[in-house]
mmCIF file of C-alpha atoms and ligand atoms in Angstrom:
data_model
loop_
_atom_site.group_PDB
_atom_site.id
_atom_site.type_symbol
_atom_site.label_atom_id
_atom_site.label_comp_id
_atom_site.label_asym_id
_atom_site.label_seq_id
_atom_site.Cartn_x
_atom_site.Cartn_y
_atom_site.Cartn_z
ATOM 1 C CA MET A 1 -33.432 -33.852 -2.643
ATOM 2 C CA THR A 2 -32.983 -33.001 1.134
ATOM 3 C CA PRO A 3 -29.411 -32.642 2.160
ATOM 4 C CA ALA A 4 -29.728 -35.662 4.467
ATOM 5 C CA LEU A 5 -30.689 -37.869 1.518
ATOM 6 C CA GLY A 6 -27.913 -36.354 -0.473
ATOM 7 C CA ILE A 7 -25.431 -37.277 2.215
ATOM 8 C CA ASP A 8 -26.820 -40.828 2.491
ATOM 9 C CA LEU A 9 -26.497 -41.135 -1.339
ATOM 10 C CA ALA A 10 -22.967 -40.015 -1.288
ATOM 11 C CA ARG A 11 -22.071 -42.209 1.708
ATOM 12 C CA GLY A 12 -23.429 -45.166 -0.256
ATOM 13 C CA GLN A 13 -21.452 -44.270 -3.320
ATOM 14 C CA VAL A 14 -18.340 -43.849 -1.260
ATOM 15 C CA LEU A 15 -18.838 -47.186 0.325
ATOM 16 C CA ASP A 16 -19.337 -48.853 -3.019
ATOM 17 C CA ALA A 17 -16.153 -47.263 -4.389
ATOM 18 C CA LEU A 18 -14.181 -48.207 -1.336
ATOM 19 C CA ARG A 19 -15.457 -51.862 -1.407
ATOM 20 C CA GLY A 20 -15.446 -52.230 -5.207
ATOM 21 C CA SER A 21 -12.058 -50.796 -6.235
ATOM 22 C CA GLY A 22 -8.649 -52.224 -5.676
ATOM 23 C CA ARG A 23 -6.319 -49.252 -5.968
ATOM 24 C CA PHE A 24 -6.483 -45.906 -4.404
ATOM 25 C CA LEU A 25 -4.490 -42.605 -4.073
ATOM 26 C CA LEU A 26 -5.249 -40.866 -0.766
ATOM 27 C CA VAL A 27 -4.436 -37.112 -0.488
ATOM 28 C CA THR A 28 -5.002 -34.309 1.921
ATOM 29 C CA HIS A 29 -4.402 -30.524 2.195
ATOM 30 C CA GLU A 30 -1.158 -28.676 2.173
ATOM 31 C CA HIS A 31 0.671 -28.304 5.495
ATOM 32 C CA PRO A 32 -1.367 -31.100 6.931
ATOM 33 C CA ASP A 33 -2.694 -30.776 10.483
ATOM 34 C CA GLY A 34 -3.816 -33.499 12.891
ATOM 35 C CA ASP A 35 -7.143 -34.131 11.122
ATOM 36 C CA ALA A 36 -5.571 -34.179 7.657
ATOM 37 C CA LEU A 37 -2.911 -36.704 8.804
ATOM 38 C CA GLY A 38 -5.259 -38.790 11.060
ATOM 39 C CA SER A 39 -7.921 -39.185 8.436
ATOM 40 C CA LEU A 40 -5.251 -39.997 5.742
ATOM 41 C CA ILE A 41 -3.510 -42.574 7.961
ATOM 42 C CA GLY A 42 -6.822 -43.942 9.274
ATOM 43 C CA LEU A 43 -8.292 -44.522 5.828
ATOM 44 C CA HIS A 44 -5.067 -46.002 4.652
ATOM 45 C CA GLY A 45 -5.193 -48.520 7.427
ATOM 46 C CA VAL A 46 -8.807 -49.374 6.790
ATOM 47 C CA LEU A 47 -8.140 -49.955 3.055
ATOM 48 C CA THR A 48 -5.117 -51.918 3.753
ATOM 49 C CA ALA A 49 -7.049 -54.209 6.144
ATOM 50 C CA LEU A 50 -9.478 -54.888 3.327
ATOM 51 C CA GLY A 51 -6.450 -56.027 1.177
ATOM 52 C CA LYS A 52 -6.461 -52.952 -1.064
ATOM 53 C CA ASP A 53 -3.512 -50.987 -2.516
ATOM 54 C CA ALA A 54 -3.925 -47.472 -1.047
ATOM 55 C CA ALA A 55 -0.966 -45.015 -1.690
ATOM 56 C CA MET A 56 -0.754 -41.981 0.467
ATOM 57 C CA PHE A 57 0.260 -38.858 -1.346
ATOM 58 C CA LEU A 58 2.344 -36.108 0.492
ATOM 59 C CA ALA A 59 4.403 -33.522 -1.208
ATOM 60 C CA ALA A 60 8.124 -33.938 -0.675
ATOM 61 C CA ASP A 61 8.326 -30.667 1.115
ATOM 62 C CA GLU A 62 5.711 -31.683 3.776
ATOM 63 C CA LEU A 63 8.336 -34.214 5.137
ATOM 64 C CA PRO A 64 9.473 -34.511 7.742
ATOM 65 C CA LEU A 65 6.181 -33.847 9.480
ATOM 66 C CA PRO A 66 5.927 -31.160 12.182
ATOM 67 C CA SER A 67 7.483 -32.652 15.291
ATOM 68 C CA GLU A 68 4.240 -33.079 17.134
ATOM 69 C CA TYR A 69 2.885 -35.525 14.367
ATOM 70 C CA ARG A 70 6.050 -37.575 13.926
ATOM 71 C CA PHE A 71 4.929 -40.253 16.366
ATOM 72 C CA LEU A 72 2.145 -41.155 14.007
ATOM 73 C CA ALA A 73 2.443 -44.497 12.182
ATOM 74 C CA LEU A 74 2.655 -42.785 8.695
ATOM 75 C CA GLY A 75 4.283 -45.516 6.746
ATOM 76 C CA PRO A 76 5.402 -45.181 3.207
ATOM 77 C CA THR A 77 4.026 -42.176 1.083
ATOM 78 C CA VAL A 78 4.505 -41.058 -2.460
ATOM 79 C CA SER A 79 5.330 -37.550 -3.596
ATOM 80 C CA GLU A 80 4.625 -38.032 -7.297
ATOM 81 C CA PRO A 81 1.333 -39.310 -8.758
ATOM 82 C CA PRO A 82 1.718 -42.956 -9.495
ATOM 83 C CA ALA A 83 2.037 -44.131 -13.142
ATOM 84 C CA ASP A 84 -1.251 -46.021 -12.902
ATOM 85 C CA LEU A 85 -3.150 -42.903 -11.486
ATOM 86 C CA ALA A 86 -5.856 -43.163 -14.150
ATOM 87 C CA GLU A 87 -6.969 -46.524 -12.720
ATOM 88 C CA ARG A 88 -6.925 -45.417 -9.077
ATOM 89 C CA VAL A 89 -9.740 -43.877 -7.106
ATOM 90 C CA ILE A 90 -8.475 -40.654 -5.700
ATOM 91 C CA VAL A 91 -9.736 -39.838 -2.266
ATOM 92 C CA PHE A 92 -9.348 -36.319 -0.916
ATOM 93 C CA LEU A 93 -9.625 -36.049 2.744
ATOM 94 C CA ASP A 94 -10.179 -32.785 4.878
ATOM 95 C CA CYS A 95 -9.724 -30.685 1.714
ATOM 96 C CA GLY A 96 -12.347 -27.908 1.465
ATOM 97 C CA ASN A 97 -11.007 -26.758 -1.745
ATOM 98 C CA VAL A 98 -9.031 -28.692 -4.363
ATOM 99 C CA ASP A 99 -6.586 -25.827 -4.685
ATOM 100 C CA ARG A 100 -5.398 -26.459 -1.252
ATOM 101 C CA THR A 101 -3.858 -29.702 -2.043
ATOM 102 C CA PRO A 102 -0.380 -29.827 -3.648
ATOM 103 C CA SER A 103 -1.713 -32.987 -5.510
ATOM 104 C CA GLY A 104 -4.185 -30.943 -7.482
ATOM 105 C CA GLU A 105 -2.392 -32.224 -10.613
ATOM 106 C CA ALA A 106 -3.264 -35.661 -9.428
ATOM 107 C CA ARG A 107 -6.703 -35.192 -10.918
ATOM 108 C CA ARG A 108 -6.926 -36.677 -14.298
ATOM 109 C CA ASP A 109 -9.634 -38.089 -16.584
ATOM 110 C CA GLY A 110 -10.744 -41.482 -15.818
ATOM 111 C CA ALA A 111 -10.042 -41.692 -12.020
ATOM 112 C CA LEU A 112 -13.076 -41.424 -9.743
ATOM 113 C CA VAL A 113 -12.620 -38.680 -7.266
ATOM 114 C CA LEU A 114 -14.093 -39.048 -3.773
ATOM 115 C CA ASN A 115 -14.097 -35.768 -1.684
ATOM 116 C CA ILE A 116 -14.586 -36.661 2.030
ATOM 117 C CA ASP A 117 -14.625 -33.579 4.297
ATOM 118 C CA HIS A 118 -16.418 -31.690 7.065
ATOM 119 C CA HIS A 119 -15.878 -28.044 5.832
ATOM 120 C CA HIS A 120 -19.214 -26.292 5.397
ATOM 121 C CA ASP A 121 -17.766 -24.264 2.567
ATOM 122 C CA ASN A 122 -16.311 -27.316 0.664
ATOM 123 C CA THR A 123 -16.391 -26.542 -3.039
ATOM 124 C CA LEU A 124 -17.770 -29.948 -3.909
ATOM 125 C CA PHE A 125 -15.120 -30.734 -6.526
ATOM 126 C CA GLY A 126 -15.404 -34.528 -6.419
ATOM 127 C CA ASP A 127 -17.270 -36.994 -8.539
ATOM 128 C CA VAL A 128 -18.785 -37.990 -5.112
ATOM 129 C CA ASP A 129 -18.779 -35.355 -2.393
ATOM 130 C CA LEU A 130 -19.320 -36.861 1.136
ATOM 131 C CA VAL A 131 -19.297 -33.459 2.986
ATOM 132 C CA VAL A 132 -20.569 -33.688 6.540
ATOM 133 C CA PRO A 133 -20.424 -30.332 8.261
ATOM 134 C CA GLU A 134 -21.843 -31.746 11.358
ATOM 135 C CA ALA A 135 -18.885 -34.064 11.725
ATOM 136 C CA SER A 136 -16.379 -32.832 14.299
ATOM 137 C CA CYS A 137 -13.491 -33.806 12.086
ATOM 138 C CA THR A 138 -12.863 -35.655 8.823
ATOM 139 C CA ALA A 139 -11.492 -38.542 10.927
ATOM 140 C CA GLU A 140 -15.090 -38.903 12.316
ATOM 141 C CA ILE A 141 -16.347 -39.532 8.804
ATOM 142 C CA VAL A 142 -13.637 -42.050 8.198
ATOM 143 C CA TRP A 143 -14.396 -43.683 11.642
ATOM 144 C CA GLU A 144 -18.027 -44.146 10.526
ATOM 145 C CA LEU A 145 -17.044 -45.570 7.138
ATOM 146 C CA MET A 146 -14.804 -47.980 8.870
ATOM 147 C CA GLY A 147 -17.742 -49.218 10.955
ATOM 148 C CA GLU A 148 -19.788 -49.611 7.847
ATOM 149 C CA LEU A 149 -17.140 -51.511 6.125
ATOM 150 C CA GLY A 150 -16.904 -53.870 9.043
ATOM 151 C CA VAL A 151 -13.245 -53.162 9.762
ATOM 152 C CA ALA A 152 -12.008 -53.129 13.345
ATOM 153 C CA PRO A 153 -9.434 -50.529 13.945
ATOM 154 C CA THR A 154 -5.783 -51.565 14.680
ATOM 155 C CA PRO A 155 -4.313 -49.533 17.624
ATOM 156 C CA GLU A 156 -2.350 -47.503 14.864
ATOM 157 C CA VAL A 157 -5.574 -46.660 13.046
ATOM 158 C CA ALA A 158 -7.343 -45.788 16.189
ATOM 159 C CA GLU A 159 -4.588 -43.563 17.199
ATOM 160 C CA ALA A 160 -4.544 -41.761 14.017
ATOM 161 C CA LEU A 161 -8.197 -41.116 14.003
ATOM 162 C CA TYR A 162 -8.097 -40.043 17.657
ATOM 163 C CA VAL A 163 -5.382 -37.459 16.788
ATOM 164 C CA GLY A 164 -7.841 -35.976 14.132
ATOM 165 C CA LEU A 165 -10.515 -35.873 16.747
ATOM 166 C CA VAL A 166 -8.477 -34.279 19.527
ATOM 167 C CA THR A 167 -6.929 -31.722 17.350
ATOM 168 C CA ASP A 168 -10.042 -30.604 15.534
ATOM 169 C CA THR A 169 -12.078 -30.398 18.678
ATOM 170 C CA GLY A 170 -9.430 -28.442 20.558
ATOM 171 C CA LYS A 171 -9.072 -31.308 23.045
ATOM 172 C CA PHE A 172 -12.969 -31.646 23.223
ATOM 173 C CA MET A 173 -13.442 -28.045 23.938
ATOM 174 C CA TYR A 174 -14.788 -26.537 20.698
ATOM 175 C CA GLU A 175 -18.431 -26.144 19.638
ATOM 176 C CA ASN A 176 -18.064 -29.241 17.386
ATOM 177 C CA THR A 177 -17.595 -31.467 20.353
ATOM 178 C CA THR A 178 -20.794 -33.590 20.056
ATOM 179 C CA PRO A 179 -22.006 -36.606 21.910
ATOM 180 C CA ARG A 180 -20.848 -38.395 18.708
ATOM 181 C CA ALA A 181 -17.344 -37.097 19.065
ATOM 182 C CA HIS A 182 -17.258 -38.484 22.599
ATOM 183 C CA ALA A 183 -18.689 -41.729 21.366
ATOM 184 C CA MET A 184 -15.904 -41.997 18.784
ATOM 185 C CA ALA A 185 -13.326 -41.280 21.462
ATOM 186 C CA ALA A 186 -14.757 -44.058 23.739
ATOM 187 C CA ASP A 187 -14.576 -46.543 20.769
ATOM 188 C CA LEU A 188 -11.068 -45.601 19.834
ATOM 189 C CA ILE A 189 -9.763 -45.676 23.359
ATOM 190 C CA ALA A 190 -11.280 -49.205 23.630
ATOM 191 C CA ALA A 191 -9.393 -50.096 20.555
ATOM 192 C CA GLY A 192 -6.134 -49.253 22.178
ATOM 193 C CA VAL A 193 -5.420 -45.466 22.170
ATOM 194 C CA ASP A 194 -3.108 -44.280 24.964
ATOM 195 C CA VAL A 195 -4.797 -41.043 25.612
ATOM 196 C CA HIS A 196 -2.055 -39.586 27.828
ATOM 197 C CA ALA A 197 0.714 -40.722 25.470
ATOM 198 C CA VAL A 198 -1.132 -38.981 22.466
ATOM 199 C CA TYR A 199 -1.455 -35.823 24.620
ATOM 200 C CA ARG A 200 2.054 -35.732 25.477
ATOM 201 C CA HIS A 201 3.210 -36.249 21.857
ATOM 202 C CA LEU A 202 0.784 -33.575 20.627
ATOM 203 C CA TYR A 203 1.070 -30.924 23.336
ATOM 204 C CA GLU A 204 4.282 -31.462 25.288
ATOM 205 C CA GLY A 205 7.804 -31.870 24.114
ATOM 206 C CA ILE A 206 7.335 -28.345 22.530
ATOM 207 C CA PRO A 207 10.515 -27.307 20.650
ATOM 208 C CA ALA A 208 12.089 -24.526 22.530
ATOM 209 C CA ALA A 209 12.065 -22.391 19.186
ATOM 210 C CA LYS A 210 8.382 -22.668 19.111
ATOM 211 C CA LEU A 211 8.015 -21.217 22.632
ATOM 212 C CA ARG A 212 10.503 -18.491 21.754
ATOM 213 C CA LEU A 213 8.488 -17.677 18.672
ATOM 214 C CA LEU A 214 5.403 -17.510 20.856
ATOM 215 C CA GLY A 215 7.076 -15.037 23.224
ATOM 216 C CA ARG A 216 7.962 -12.712 20.380
ATOM 217 C CA ALA A 217 4.499 -13.068 18.801
ATOM 218 C CA LEU A 218 2.745 -12.142 22.116
ATOM 219 C CA GLU A 219 4.940 -8.967 22.336
ATOM 220 C CA ARG A 220 3.697 -8.034 18.871
ATOM 221 C CA MET A 221 0.044 -8.190 19.825
ATOM 222 C CA ASP A 222 -2.099 -5.302 18.722
ATOM 223 C CA ARG A 223 -5.688 -4.683 19.503
ATOM 224 C CA TYR A 224 -8.306 -2.556 17.623
ATOM 225 C CA ASP A 225 -11.876 -1.583 18.252
ATOM 226 C CA ASP A 226 -11.784 -2.180 21.989
ATOM 227 C CA GLY A 227 -9.896 -5.296 21.447
ATOM 228 C CA GLY A 228 -12.563 -6.822 19.121
ATOM 229 C CA LEU A 229 -9.652 -7.510 16.747
ATOM 230 C CA THR A 230 -6.695 -8.950 18.389
ATOM 231 C CA ILE A 231 -3.891 -9.436 15.909
ATOM 232 C CA VAL A 232 -0.238 -10.418 15.731
ATOM 233 C CA VAL A 233 1.884 -9.975 12.548
ATOM 234 C CA ILE A 234 5.223 -11.793 12.522
ATOM 235 C CA ASP A 235 7.820 -11.628 9.826
ATOM 236 C CA GLY A 236 11.120 -13.326 8.794
ATOM 237 C CA SER A 237 13.060 -11.461 11.498
ATOM 238 C CA ASP A 238 10.883 -13.037 14.210
ATOM 239 C CA PHE A 239 11.487 -16.484 12.792
ATOM 240 C CA ASP A 240 15.125 -15.856 12.529
ATOM 241 C CA ALA A 241 15.395 -14.487 16.032
ATOM 242 C CA ALA A 242 13.488 -17.462 17.527
ATOM 243 C CA GLY A 243 15.306 -19.984 15.225
ATOM 244 C CA ALA A 244 11.839 -21.058 14.233
ATOM 245 C CA THR A 245 9.990 -22.065 11.094
ATOM 246 C CA GLU A 246 6.337 -21.722 9.815
ATOM 247 C CA GLU A 247 5.308 -25.031 11.536
ATOM 248 C CA HIS A 248 6.162 -23.332 14.877
ATOM 249 C CA THR A 249 3.257 -20.791 14.407
ATOM 250 C CA GLU A 250 0.586 -23.524 15.104
ATOM 251 C CA GLY A 251 -1.404 -22.618 18.202
ATOM 252 C CA ILE A 252 -0.291 -18.951 18.567
ATOM 253 C CA VAL A 253 -3.679 -17.696 17.345
ATOM 254 C CA ASP A 254 -5.386 -19.629 20.142
ATOM 255 C CA HIS A 255 -3.608 -17.554 22.807
ATOM 256 C CA LEU A 256 -5.053 -14.495 20.976
ATOM 257 C CA ARG A 257 -8.539 -15.859 20.915
ATOM 258 C CA ALA A 258 -8.451 -16.266 24.701
ATOM 259 C CA VAL A 259 -7.827 -12.536 25.404
ATOM 260 C CA GLU A 260 -10.727 -10.887 27.082
ATOM 261 C CA GLY A 261 -12.966 -8.788 24.726
ATOM 262 C CA THR A 262 -11.569 -10.436 21.594
ATOM 263 C CA ARG A 263 -14.207 -11.074 18.813
ATOM 264 C CA VAL A 264 -11.810 -12.101 16.097
ATOM 265 C CA ALA A 265 -8.161 -13.250 16.684
ATOM 266 C CA ALA A 266 -5.774 -13.151 13.749
ATOM 267 C CA LEU A 267 -2.118 -14.344 13.319
ATOM 268 C CA ALA A 268 -0.414 -13.196 10.068
ATOM 269 C CA ARG A 269 2.964 -14.503 9.262
ATOM 270 C CA GLU A 270 5.240 -13.912 6.318
ATOM 271 C CA ARG A 271 5.600 -17.010 4.203
ATOM 272 C CA CYS A 272 9.128 -18.307 4.521
ATOM 273 C CA GLU A 273 9.195 -20.945 1.936
ATOM 274 C CA PRO A 274 10.669 -20.340 -1.533
ATOM 275 C CA GLY A 275 8.126 -18.574 -3.714
ATOM 276 C CA GLY A 276 6.174 -17.338 -0.740
ATOM 277 C CA GLU A 277 8.038 -14.098 -0.228
ATOM 278 C CA GLY A 278 5.936 -11.019 0.137
ATOM 279 C CA ARG A 279 2.892 -13.059 0.966
ATOM 280 C CA MET A 280 1.276 -13.564 4.248
ATOM 281 C CA LYS A 281 -0.633 -16.465 5.612
ATOM 282 C CA VAL A 282 -3.471 -15.359 7.923
ATOM 283 C CA SER A 283 -5.098 -17.598 10.542
ATOM 284 C CA LEU A 284 -8.447 -16.381 11.865
ATOM 285 C CA ARG A 285 -10.429 -17.436 14.916
ATOM 286 C CA SER A 286 -13.758 -16.304 16.076
ATOM 287 C CA ALA A 287 -13.730 -15.808 19.777
ATOM 288 C CA ASP A 288 -17.261 -14.914 20.673
ATOM 289 C CA GLY A 289 -18.756 -17.195 18.069
ATOM 290 C CA LEU A 290 -20.807 -14.346 16.437
ATOM 291 C CA VAL A 291 -18.413 -13.477 13.576
ATOM 292 C CA ASP A 292 -18.263 -16.017 10.890
ATOM 293 C CA VAL A 293 -14.489 -15.962 10.035
ATOM 294 C CA SER A 294 -14.851 -18.343 7.056
ATOM 295 C CA ALA A 295 -16.817 -15.566 5.260
ATOM 296 C CA ILE A 296 -13.927 -13.113 5.959
ATOM 297 C CA ALA A 297 -11.466 -15.754 4.604
ATOM 298 C CA ARG A 298 -13.536 -16.327 1.571
ATOM 299 C CA ALA A 299 -13.623 -12.643 0.791
ATOM 300 C CA ALA A 300 -9.778 -12.833 0.663
ATOM 301 C CA GLY A 301 -9.691 -16.081 -1.364
ATOM 302 C CA GLY A 302 -9.377 -18.608 1.450
ATOM 303 C CA GLY A 303 -11.948 -20.484 3.481
ATOM 304 C CA GLY A 304 -12.417 -22.729 6.426
ATOM 305 C CA HIS A 305 -14.902 -23.130 9.359
ATOM 306 C CA ARG A 306 -17.088 -20.476 10.902
ATOM 307 C CA GLN A 307 -14.837 -20.494 14.011
ATOM 308 C CA ALA A 308 -11.466 -21.132 12.293
ATOM 309 C CA ALA A 309 -10.478 -20.132 8.839
ATOM 310 C CA GLY A 310 -7.507 -18.782 6.836
ATOM 311 C CA PHE A 311 -6.163 -17.358 3.704
ATOM 312 C CA THR A 312 -2.987 -16.203 1.908
ATOM 313 C CA THR A 313 -2.653 -12.641 0.862
ATOM 314 C CA GLU A 314 -0.374 -10.071 -0.708
ATOM 315 C CA MET A 315 -1.891 -7.227 1.498
ATOM 316 C CA SER A 316 0.426 -5.199 3.590
ATOM 317 C CA ALA A 317 0.081 -5.484 7.419
ATOM 318 C CA ASP A 318 -1.826 -2.124 7.448
ATOM 319 C CA GLU A 319 -4.055 -3.171 4.662
ATOM 320 C CA LEU A 320 -4.780 -6.425 6.373
ATOM 321 C CA VAL A 321 -5.881 -4.695 9.634
ATOM 322 C CA ALA A 322 -8.066 -2.313 7.581
ATOM 323 C CA PHE A 323 -9.557 -5.223 5.778
ATOM 324 C CA LEU A 324 -10.329 -7.295 8.924
ATOM 325 C CA ARG A 325 -11.846 -4.383 10.787
ATOM 326 C CA GLU A 326 -14.087 -3.546 7.898
ATOM 327 C CA GLN A 327 -15.167 -7.149 7.531
ATOM 328 C CA ILE A 328 -15.822 -7.555 11.295
ATOM 329 C CA ASP A 329 -17.702 -4.306 11.263
ATOM 330 C CA ALA A 330 -19.880 -5.490 8.376
ATOM 331 C CA GLN A 331 -20.936 -8.568 10.237
ATOM 332 C CA SER A 332 -21.848 -6.627 13.369
HETATM 333 P P1 LIG B 1 -5.274 -22.680 10.449
HETATM 334 O O1 LIG B 1 -5.471 -21.256 10.828
HETATM 335 O O2 LIG B 1 -5.108 -23.616 11.617
HETATM 336 O O3 LIG B 1 -4.166 -22.764 9.455
HETATM 337 O O4 LIG B 1 -6.558 -23.069 9.668
HETATM 338 C C1 LIG B 1 -7.849 -23.232 10.287
HETATM 339 C C2 LIG B 1 -8.765 -23.714 9.276
HETATM 340 O O5 LIG B 1 -8.935 -22.651 8.253
HETATM 341 C C3 LIG B 1 -8.325 -24.889 8.621
HETATM 342 O O6 LIG B 1 -8.960 -26.123 9.256
HETATM 343 C C4 LIG B 1 -8.883 -24.783 7.243
HETATM 344 O O7 LIG B 1 -10.185 -25.234 7.173
HETATM 345 C C5 LIG B 1 -9.028 -23.281 6.915
HETATM 346 N N1 LIG B 1 -7.963 -22.721 6.139
HETATM 347 C C6 LIG B 1 -6.749 -22.277 6.556
HETATM 348 N N2 LIG B 1 -6.064 -21.715 5.481
HETATM 349 C C7 LIG B 1 -6.861 -21.794 4.412
HETATM 350 C C8 LIG B 1 -6.662 -21.432 3.079
HETATM 351 O O8 LIG B 1 -5.770 -20.888 2.633
HETATM 352 N N3 LIG B 1 -7.743 -21.735 2.255
HETATM 353 C C9 LIG B 1 -8.916 -22.434 2.683
HETATM 354 N N4 LIG B 1 -9.872 -22.640 1.921
HETATM 355 N N5 LIG B 1 -9.024 -22.658 3.981
HETATM 356 C C10 LIG B 1 -8.077 -22.398 4.847
HETATM 357 MN MN1 LIG B 2 -10.498 -31.111 9.680
#
């Protein structure tokens, strides 16, 4: 079967399940970003408009959401799998890998699992896998499903899907910014999105602690191999000094990617949450588009997109630098 037919088949099966079932549990990946939340809230709104019972799962420690996403119309969520889980269709959104969701235990015999995602390295863990790597964001797939289900977006749904689109395309600047991504934007703006208000919520009103952390991080920048690897490692002392937490690291790696000569940008930060001690979370970005950073992340047990990927590791900072230099070299 050609991949295109496979996707059409999966899309048909997803639409049948969304139309035919009454109860759902919607889940997304840990430390949800704009696309995770946007696709979650968007699909929740679509199913609600169809008169369905769709519970959104978010682990208790994910709340409150990072400040930039708090304006979203999240609504009630559950942090434990519901008692009737076995009768619910479970929909995973933006989850390349079932281990990346705190709701992994939500999988139980009897419930149909729909896996809706755009990561090219998705592990295809669903009963139905609607994995569309050409989609700019998971929210784009939800937007298309919404159209096929004949649901018109409320302003809240349009805003949520737009947040997924804006964040995953880097404000319409990354390679995944297709004509379709812009068509989706046009449709959502027509449905009531206040573009500038969303921009302000997402990118302005930055907590001072976040900027202080950025300042410390930039001071820690190291460059190897003529700058080909540009890396920052931050630890608990940086978080303490800035009064910052892990959510404040978002976006730092993008500054590193922008430095001239960089091929791969890396941000490694010590995990602060209980149980995370001694482990580092690493974010990778491909700056020149030639190095596939998802392959590097996979070699370390993580994954992601060719241009943006990540993993968690017990390597020391020195081991991490050696590992990344080797991996970049191996792809050259
Ligand atoms: P970020 O660096 O913004 O946390 O993540 C960038 C992308 O890398 C995410 O969109 C996600 O696809 C992927 N990613 C980050 N961390 C992990 C991880 O630990 N495992 C997997 N499989 N993917 C990750
Ligand atoms: Mn995404």
